[in-house]
Short mmCIF file of C-alpha atoms in Angstrom, two decimals:
data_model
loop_
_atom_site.label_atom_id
_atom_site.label_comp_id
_atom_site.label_asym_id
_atom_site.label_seq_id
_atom_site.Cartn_x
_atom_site.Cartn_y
_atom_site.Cartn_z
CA UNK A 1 -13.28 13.75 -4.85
CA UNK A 2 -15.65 15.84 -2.51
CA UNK A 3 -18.97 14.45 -1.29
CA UNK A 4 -22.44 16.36 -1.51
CA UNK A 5 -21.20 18.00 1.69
CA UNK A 6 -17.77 19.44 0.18
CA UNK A 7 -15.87 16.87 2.13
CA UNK A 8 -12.71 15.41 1.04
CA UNK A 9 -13.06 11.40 0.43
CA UNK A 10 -9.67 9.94 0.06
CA UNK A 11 -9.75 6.77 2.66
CA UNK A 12 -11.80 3.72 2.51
CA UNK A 13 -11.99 1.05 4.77
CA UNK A 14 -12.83 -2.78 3.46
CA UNK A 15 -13.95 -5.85 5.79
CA UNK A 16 -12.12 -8.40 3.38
CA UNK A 17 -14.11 -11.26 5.92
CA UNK A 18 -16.91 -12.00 8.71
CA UNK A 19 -14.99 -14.63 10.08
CA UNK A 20 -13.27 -13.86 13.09
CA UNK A 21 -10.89 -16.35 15.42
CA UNK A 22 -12.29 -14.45 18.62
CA UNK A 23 -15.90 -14.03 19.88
CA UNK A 24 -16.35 -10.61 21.80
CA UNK A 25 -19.23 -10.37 23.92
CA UNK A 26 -20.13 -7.09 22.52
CA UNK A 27 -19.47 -7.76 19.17
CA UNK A 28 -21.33 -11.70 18.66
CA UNK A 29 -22.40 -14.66 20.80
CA UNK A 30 -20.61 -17.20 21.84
CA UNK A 31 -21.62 -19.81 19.48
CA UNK A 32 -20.62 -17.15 16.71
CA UNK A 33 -22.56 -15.95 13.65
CA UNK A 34 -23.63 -17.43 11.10
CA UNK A 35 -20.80 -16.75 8.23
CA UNK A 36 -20.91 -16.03 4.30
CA UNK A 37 -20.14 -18.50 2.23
CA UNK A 38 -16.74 -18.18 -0.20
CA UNK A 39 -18.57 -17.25 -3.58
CA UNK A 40 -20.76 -14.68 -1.50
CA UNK A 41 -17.98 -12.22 -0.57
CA UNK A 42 -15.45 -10.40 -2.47
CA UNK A 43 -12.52 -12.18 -4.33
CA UNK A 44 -8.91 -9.97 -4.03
CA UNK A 45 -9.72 -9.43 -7.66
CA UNK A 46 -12.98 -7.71 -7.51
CA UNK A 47 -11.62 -5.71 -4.13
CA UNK A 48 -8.84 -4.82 -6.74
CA UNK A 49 -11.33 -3.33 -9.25
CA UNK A 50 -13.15 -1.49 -6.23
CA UNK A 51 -9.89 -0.11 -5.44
CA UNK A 52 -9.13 0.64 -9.19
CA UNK A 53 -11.65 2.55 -9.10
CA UNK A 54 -12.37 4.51 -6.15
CA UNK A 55 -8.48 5.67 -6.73
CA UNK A 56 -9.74 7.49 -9.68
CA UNK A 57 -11.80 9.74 -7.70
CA UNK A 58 -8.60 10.55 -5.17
CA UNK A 59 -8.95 7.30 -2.73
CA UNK A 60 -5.12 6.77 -1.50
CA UNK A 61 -5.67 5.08 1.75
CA UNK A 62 -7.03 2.14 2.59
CA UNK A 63 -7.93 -0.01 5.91
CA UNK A 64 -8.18 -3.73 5.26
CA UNK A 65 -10.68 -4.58 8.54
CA UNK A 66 -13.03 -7.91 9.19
CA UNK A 67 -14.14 -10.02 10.83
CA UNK A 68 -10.59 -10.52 11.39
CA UNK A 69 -8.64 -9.57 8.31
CA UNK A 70 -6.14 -11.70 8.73
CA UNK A 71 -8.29 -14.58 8.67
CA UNK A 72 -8.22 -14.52 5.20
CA UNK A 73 -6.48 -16.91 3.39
CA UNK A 74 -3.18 -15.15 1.11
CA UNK A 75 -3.67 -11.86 2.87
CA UNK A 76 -0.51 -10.72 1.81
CA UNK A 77 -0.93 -10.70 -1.90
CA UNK A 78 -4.25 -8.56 -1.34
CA UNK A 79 -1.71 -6.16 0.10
CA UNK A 80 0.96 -6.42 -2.58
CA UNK A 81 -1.70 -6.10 -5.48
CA UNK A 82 -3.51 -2.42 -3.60
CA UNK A 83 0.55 -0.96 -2.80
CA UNK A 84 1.88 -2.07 -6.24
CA UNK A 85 -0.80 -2.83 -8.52
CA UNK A 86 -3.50 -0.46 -7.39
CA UNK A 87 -0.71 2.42 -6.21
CA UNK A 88 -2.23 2.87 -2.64
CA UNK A 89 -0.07 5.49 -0.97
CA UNK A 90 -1.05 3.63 2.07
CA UNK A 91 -2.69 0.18 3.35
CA UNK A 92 -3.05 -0.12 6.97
CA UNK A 93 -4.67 -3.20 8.70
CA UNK A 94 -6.94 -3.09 12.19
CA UNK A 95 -6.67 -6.84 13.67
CA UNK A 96 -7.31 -8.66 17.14
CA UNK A 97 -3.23 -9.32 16.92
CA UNK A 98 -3.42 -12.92 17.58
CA UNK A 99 -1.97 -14.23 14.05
CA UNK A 100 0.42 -10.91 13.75
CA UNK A 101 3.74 -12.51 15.73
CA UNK A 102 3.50 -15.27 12.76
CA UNK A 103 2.98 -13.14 9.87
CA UNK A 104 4.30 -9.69 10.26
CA UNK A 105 7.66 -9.62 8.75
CA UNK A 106 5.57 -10.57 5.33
CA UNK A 107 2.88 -8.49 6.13
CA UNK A 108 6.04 -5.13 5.92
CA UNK A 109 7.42 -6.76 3.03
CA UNK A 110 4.10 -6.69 0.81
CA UNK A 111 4.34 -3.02 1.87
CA UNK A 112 1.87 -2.49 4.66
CA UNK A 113 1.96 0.81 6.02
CA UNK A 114 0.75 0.24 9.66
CA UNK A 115 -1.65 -1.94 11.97
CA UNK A 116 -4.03 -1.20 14.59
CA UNK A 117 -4.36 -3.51 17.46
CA UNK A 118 -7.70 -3.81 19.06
CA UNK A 119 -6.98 -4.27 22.80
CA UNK A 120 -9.62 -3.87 25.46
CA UNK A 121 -7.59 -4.92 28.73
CA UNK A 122 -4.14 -6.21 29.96
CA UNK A 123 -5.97 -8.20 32.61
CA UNK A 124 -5.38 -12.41 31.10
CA UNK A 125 -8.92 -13.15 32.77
CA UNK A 126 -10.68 -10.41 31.82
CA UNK A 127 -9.42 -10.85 28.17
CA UNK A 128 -10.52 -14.07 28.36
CA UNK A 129 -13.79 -13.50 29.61
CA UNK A 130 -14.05 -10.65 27.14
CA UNK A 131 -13.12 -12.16 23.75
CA UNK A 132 -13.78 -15.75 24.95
CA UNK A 133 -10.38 -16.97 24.28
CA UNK A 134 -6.94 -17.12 26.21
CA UNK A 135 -5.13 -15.39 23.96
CA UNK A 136 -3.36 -12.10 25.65
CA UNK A 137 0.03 -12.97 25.46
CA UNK A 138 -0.39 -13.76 21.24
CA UNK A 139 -1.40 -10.16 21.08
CA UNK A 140 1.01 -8.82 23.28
CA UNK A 141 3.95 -11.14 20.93
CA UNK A 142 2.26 -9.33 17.66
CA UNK A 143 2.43 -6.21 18.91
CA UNK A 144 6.49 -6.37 19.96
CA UNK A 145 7.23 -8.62 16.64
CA UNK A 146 5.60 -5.25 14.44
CA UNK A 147 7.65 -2.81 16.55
CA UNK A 148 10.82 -5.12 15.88
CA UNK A 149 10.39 -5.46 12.14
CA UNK A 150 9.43 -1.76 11.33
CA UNK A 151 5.85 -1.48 11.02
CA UNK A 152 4.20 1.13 13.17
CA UNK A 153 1.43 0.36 15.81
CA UNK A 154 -1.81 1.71 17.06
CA UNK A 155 -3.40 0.22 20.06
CA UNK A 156 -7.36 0.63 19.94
CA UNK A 157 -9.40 0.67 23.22
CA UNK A 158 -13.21 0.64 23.52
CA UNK A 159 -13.71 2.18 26.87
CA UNK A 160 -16.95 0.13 28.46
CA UNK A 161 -17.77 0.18 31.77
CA UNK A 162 -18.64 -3.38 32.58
CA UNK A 163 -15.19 -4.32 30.95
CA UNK A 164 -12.13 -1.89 31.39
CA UNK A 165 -13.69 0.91 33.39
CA UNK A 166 -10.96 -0.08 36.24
CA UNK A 167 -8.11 0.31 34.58
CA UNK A 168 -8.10 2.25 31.01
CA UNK A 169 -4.27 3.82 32.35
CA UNK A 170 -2.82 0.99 32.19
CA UNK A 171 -3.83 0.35 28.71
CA UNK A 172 -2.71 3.62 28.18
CA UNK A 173 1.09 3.08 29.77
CA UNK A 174 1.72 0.88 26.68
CA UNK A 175 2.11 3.94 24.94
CA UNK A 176 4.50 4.84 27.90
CA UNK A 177 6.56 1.60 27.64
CA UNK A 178 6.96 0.92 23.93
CA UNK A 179 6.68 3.20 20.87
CA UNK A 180 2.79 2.75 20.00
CA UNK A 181 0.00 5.27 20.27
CA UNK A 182 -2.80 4.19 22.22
CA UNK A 183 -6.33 5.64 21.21
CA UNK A 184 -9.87 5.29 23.36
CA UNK A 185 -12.74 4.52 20.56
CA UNK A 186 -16.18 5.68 22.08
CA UNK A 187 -18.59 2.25 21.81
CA UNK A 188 -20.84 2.59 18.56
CA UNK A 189 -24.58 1.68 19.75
CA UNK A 190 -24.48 -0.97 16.91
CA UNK A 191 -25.39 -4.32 17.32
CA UNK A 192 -24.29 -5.89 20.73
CA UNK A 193 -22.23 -3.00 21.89
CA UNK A 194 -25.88 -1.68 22.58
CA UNK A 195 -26.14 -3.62 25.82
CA UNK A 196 -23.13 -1.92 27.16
CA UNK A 197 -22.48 1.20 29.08
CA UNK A 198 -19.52 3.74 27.32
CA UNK A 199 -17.22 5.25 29.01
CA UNK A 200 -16.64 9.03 27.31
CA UNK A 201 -13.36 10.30 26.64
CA UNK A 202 -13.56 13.45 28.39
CA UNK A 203 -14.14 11.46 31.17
CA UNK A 204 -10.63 9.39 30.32
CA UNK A 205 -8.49 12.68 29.10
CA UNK A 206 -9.60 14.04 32.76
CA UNK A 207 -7.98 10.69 34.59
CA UNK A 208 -5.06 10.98 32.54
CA UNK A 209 -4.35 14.59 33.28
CA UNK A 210 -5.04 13.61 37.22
CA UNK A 211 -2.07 11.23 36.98
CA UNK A 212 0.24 12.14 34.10
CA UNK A 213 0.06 15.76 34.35
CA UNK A 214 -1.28 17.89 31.87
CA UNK A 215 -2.19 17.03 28.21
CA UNK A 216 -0.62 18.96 25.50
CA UNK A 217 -2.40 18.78 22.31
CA UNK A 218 -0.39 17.20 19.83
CA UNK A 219 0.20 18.58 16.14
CA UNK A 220 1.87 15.20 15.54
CA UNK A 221 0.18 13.17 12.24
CA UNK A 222 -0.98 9.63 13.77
CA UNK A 223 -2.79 8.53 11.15
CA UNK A 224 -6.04 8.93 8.89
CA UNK A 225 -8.62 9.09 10.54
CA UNK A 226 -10.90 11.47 13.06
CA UNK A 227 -8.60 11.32 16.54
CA UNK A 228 -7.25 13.70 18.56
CA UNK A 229 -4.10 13.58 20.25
CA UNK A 230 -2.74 14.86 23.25
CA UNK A 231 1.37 14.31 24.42
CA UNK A 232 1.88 13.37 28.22
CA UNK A 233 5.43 14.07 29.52
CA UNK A 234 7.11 10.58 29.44
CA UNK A 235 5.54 9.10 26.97
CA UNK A 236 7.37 7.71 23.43
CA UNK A 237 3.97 8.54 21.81
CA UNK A 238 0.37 10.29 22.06
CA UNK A 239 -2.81 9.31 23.61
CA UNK A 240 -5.46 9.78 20.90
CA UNK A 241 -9.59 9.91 21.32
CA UNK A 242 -12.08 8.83 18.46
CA UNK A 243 -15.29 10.33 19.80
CA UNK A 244 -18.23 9.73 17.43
CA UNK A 245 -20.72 9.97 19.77
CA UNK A 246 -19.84 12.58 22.55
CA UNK A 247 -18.06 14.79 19.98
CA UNK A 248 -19.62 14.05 16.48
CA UNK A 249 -16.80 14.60 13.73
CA UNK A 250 -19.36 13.97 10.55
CA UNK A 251 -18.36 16.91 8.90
CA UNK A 252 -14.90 16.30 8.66
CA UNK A 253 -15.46 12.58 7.58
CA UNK A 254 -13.48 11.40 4.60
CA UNK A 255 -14.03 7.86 4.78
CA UNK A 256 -16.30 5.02 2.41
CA UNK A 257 -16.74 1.41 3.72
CA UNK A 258 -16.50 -1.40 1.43
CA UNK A 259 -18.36 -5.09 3.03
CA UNK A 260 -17.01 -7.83 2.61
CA UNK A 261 -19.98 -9.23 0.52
CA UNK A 262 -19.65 -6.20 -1.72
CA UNK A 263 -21.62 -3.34 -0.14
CA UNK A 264 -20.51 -0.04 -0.76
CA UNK A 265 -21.66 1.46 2.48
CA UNK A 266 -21.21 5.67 2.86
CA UNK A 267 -22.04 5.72 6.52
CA UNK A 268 -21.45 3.18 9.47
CA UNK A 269 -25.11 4.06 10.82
CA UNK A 270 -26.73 3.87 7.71
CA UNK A 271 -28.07 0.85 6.11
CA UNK A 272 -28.25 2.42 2.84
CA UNK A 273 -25.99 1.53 0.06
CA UNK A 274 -24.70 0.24 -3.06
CA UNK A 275 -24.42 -3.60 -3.88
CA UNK A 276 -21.14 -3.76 -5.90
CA UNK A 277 -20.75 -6.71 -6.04
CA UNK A 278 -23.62 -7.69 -8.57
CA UNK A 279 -22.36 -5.15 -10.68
CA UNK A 280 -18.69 -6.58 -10.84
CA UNK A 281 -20.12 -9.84 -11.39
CA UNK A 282 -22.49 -8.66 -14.65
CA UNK A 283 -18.67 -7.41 -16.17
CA UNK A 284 -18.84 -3.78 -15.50
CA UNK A 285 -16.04 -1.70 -16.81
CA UNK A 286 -14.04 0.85 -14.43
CA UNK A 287 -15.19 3.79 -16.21
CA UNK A 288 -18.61 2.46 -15.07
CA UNK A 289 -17.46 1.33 -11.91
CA UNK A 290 -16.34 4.77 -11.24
CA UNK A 291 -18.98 6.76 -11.82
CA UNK A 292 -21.00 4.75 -9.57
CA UNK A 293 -19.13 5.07 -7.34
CA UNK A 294 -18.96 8.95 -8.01
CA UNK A 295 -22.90 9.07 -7.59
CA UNK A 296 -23.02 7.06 -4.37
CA UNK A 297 -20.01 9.11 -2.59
CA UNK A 298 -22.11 12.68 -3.77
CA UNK A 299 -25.30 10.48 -1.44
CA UNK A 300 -23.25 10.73 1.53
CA UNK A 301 -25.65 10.99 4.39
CA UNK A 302 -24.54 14.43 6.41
CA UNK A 303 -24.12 12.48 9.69
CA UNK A 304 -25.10 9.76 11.68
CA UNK A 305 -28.35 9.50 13.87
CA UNK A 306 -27.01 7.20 16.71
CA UNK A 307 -29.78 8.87 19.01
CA UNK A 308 -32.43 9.88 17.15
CA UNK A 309 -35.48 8.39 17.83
CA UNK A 310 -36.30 7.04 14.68
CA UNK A 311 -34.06 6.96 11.34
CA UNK A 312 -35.00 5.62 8.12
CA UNK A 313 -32.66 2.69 6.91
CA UNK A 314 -30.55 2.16 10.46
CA UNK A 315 -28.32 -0.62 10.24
CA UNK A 316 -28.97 -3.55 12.14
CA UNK A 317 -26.33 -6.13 11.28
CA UNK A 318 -23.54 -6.92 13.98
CA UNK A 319 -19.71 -5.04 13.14
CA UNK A 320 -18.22 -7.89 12.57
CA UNK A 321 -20.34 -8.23 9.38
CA UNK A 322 -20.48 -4.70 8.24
CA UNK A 323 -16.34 -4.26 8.99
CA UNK A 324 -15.10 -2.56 12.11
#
């Protein structure tokens, strides 16, 4: 369906967790956050009904996010019940990669569609100091076992000063060496990532071009979402930029979020939303559950307000507990 601002609405990205395996400086402290407990966030079942639901009004694609998604315990059947049960043309998965080596040849046989690897630095220490965990070469493994068994492979960057301004091309030669796209993600001003200085992608598209030649817009589809691409000679695939801040792409936004503890949310930078979760609880029937979420998707706030001075409702909690 079309929002209150005649945009298409056909993707929506769920945070199936808040539990994460790393702890990324600009995402929580070190000690962690305190988590939800089991009976507070969604069960596969309720998701299910969400999903039921919100592909009545023309949802097809969804993201299953965290926390770290794959955290969750029986992951796999979530995905068999939205591809089968649900008839999702497509459910992709963003993760930190370090579980994906051990479970990505069930992961493609459930039938996901794709995975996104968050990946901030090729540097061992500076991963290390970054996520607060040894654990580069797991990723690295995860991201060569998906390639080998057939599923495709984003790698996301958030380009931050203080942690990869020094060497964002080599992040972006994996897309060189192996057959993944690699795509820069502007830092949200949410939560930690506040503290940190962004790096903007015109800024990044202007080092590649120094070294790789120039960029060649690319009328290649990578995926859902808001990114544009650009081909470098010598590369298997593109080099894509997600630039919510610098280069605001609300109007073209066809995405809902769906929290882990229920909360329909219609805009990352927006507190506002809808609690589903009560409702699924009190036994409400899909042709209820749709509608509501009909009227919420028709609320969609026209953009985000990442530098206003003052917005009503700003959301305050960490990604990590809202969904990345």
């Amino acid at each position: 369906m079309k929002d209150g601002q005649n945009r298409l609405i056909d993707y929506m990205r769920i945070s199936i967790t808040d539990r994460c395996n790393l702890r990324c400086i600009y995402c929580m402290p070190e000690e962690g956050i305190a988590c939800m407990s089991h009976d507070e966030i969604l069960s596969f079942e309720e998701i299910y009904r969400v999903v039921k639901s919100a592909g009545n009004l023309g949802v097809r694609k969804i993201k299953l996010t965290g926390g770290e998604p794959l955290v969750r315990k029986n992951i796999v059947q979530l995905i068999e019940m939205l591809r089968k049960d649900a008839k999702m043309e497509q459910v992709t998965l963003t993760t930190n990669g370090i579980l994906l080596s051990k479970m990505a040849k069930d992961l493609k046989q459930a039938g996901l569609t794709s995975v996104n690897i968050s990946l901030d630095t090729l540097k061992r220490e500076q991963f290390a100091k970054v996520t607060r965990r040894d654990q580069l070469d797991d990723v690295l493994e995860g991201m060569k076992t998906c390639i080998e068994v057939g599923i495709p492979v984003k790698i996301n960057c958030v380009p931050v000063k203080e942690i990869n301004g020094d060497h964002l091309l080599e992040i972006a030669e994996l897309a060189k060496k192996y057959p993944v796209s690699v795509r820069f993600i502007e830092m949200m001003p949410i939560g930690y990532g506040k503290q940190y200085e962004p790096i903007p992608n015109d800024k990044i598209l202007e080092q590649l071009e120094e070294k790789y030649g120039k960029a060649v817009l690319s009328n290649k589809v990578y995926g859902n979402g808001p990114a544009v691409y650009y081909e470098f000679e010598g590369f298997k695939k593109g080099i894509g930029f997600i630039s919510a801040v610098s280069h605001e792409f609300c109007e073209n936004c066809n995405r809902i979020r769906l929290t882990s503890d229920g909360r329909l949310k219609l805009c990352l930078h927006h507190k506002d939303g809808t609690d589903l979760r009560e409702l699924l609880r009190d036994g409400i029937s899909e042709e209820d559950l749709t509608e509501v979420l009909r009227n919420a998707i028709l609320r969609k706030p026209v953009s985000h307000q990442f530098y206003e001075k003052t917005i009503d409702e700003e959301e305050t909690r960490a990604m990590v507990q809202i969904g990345g």
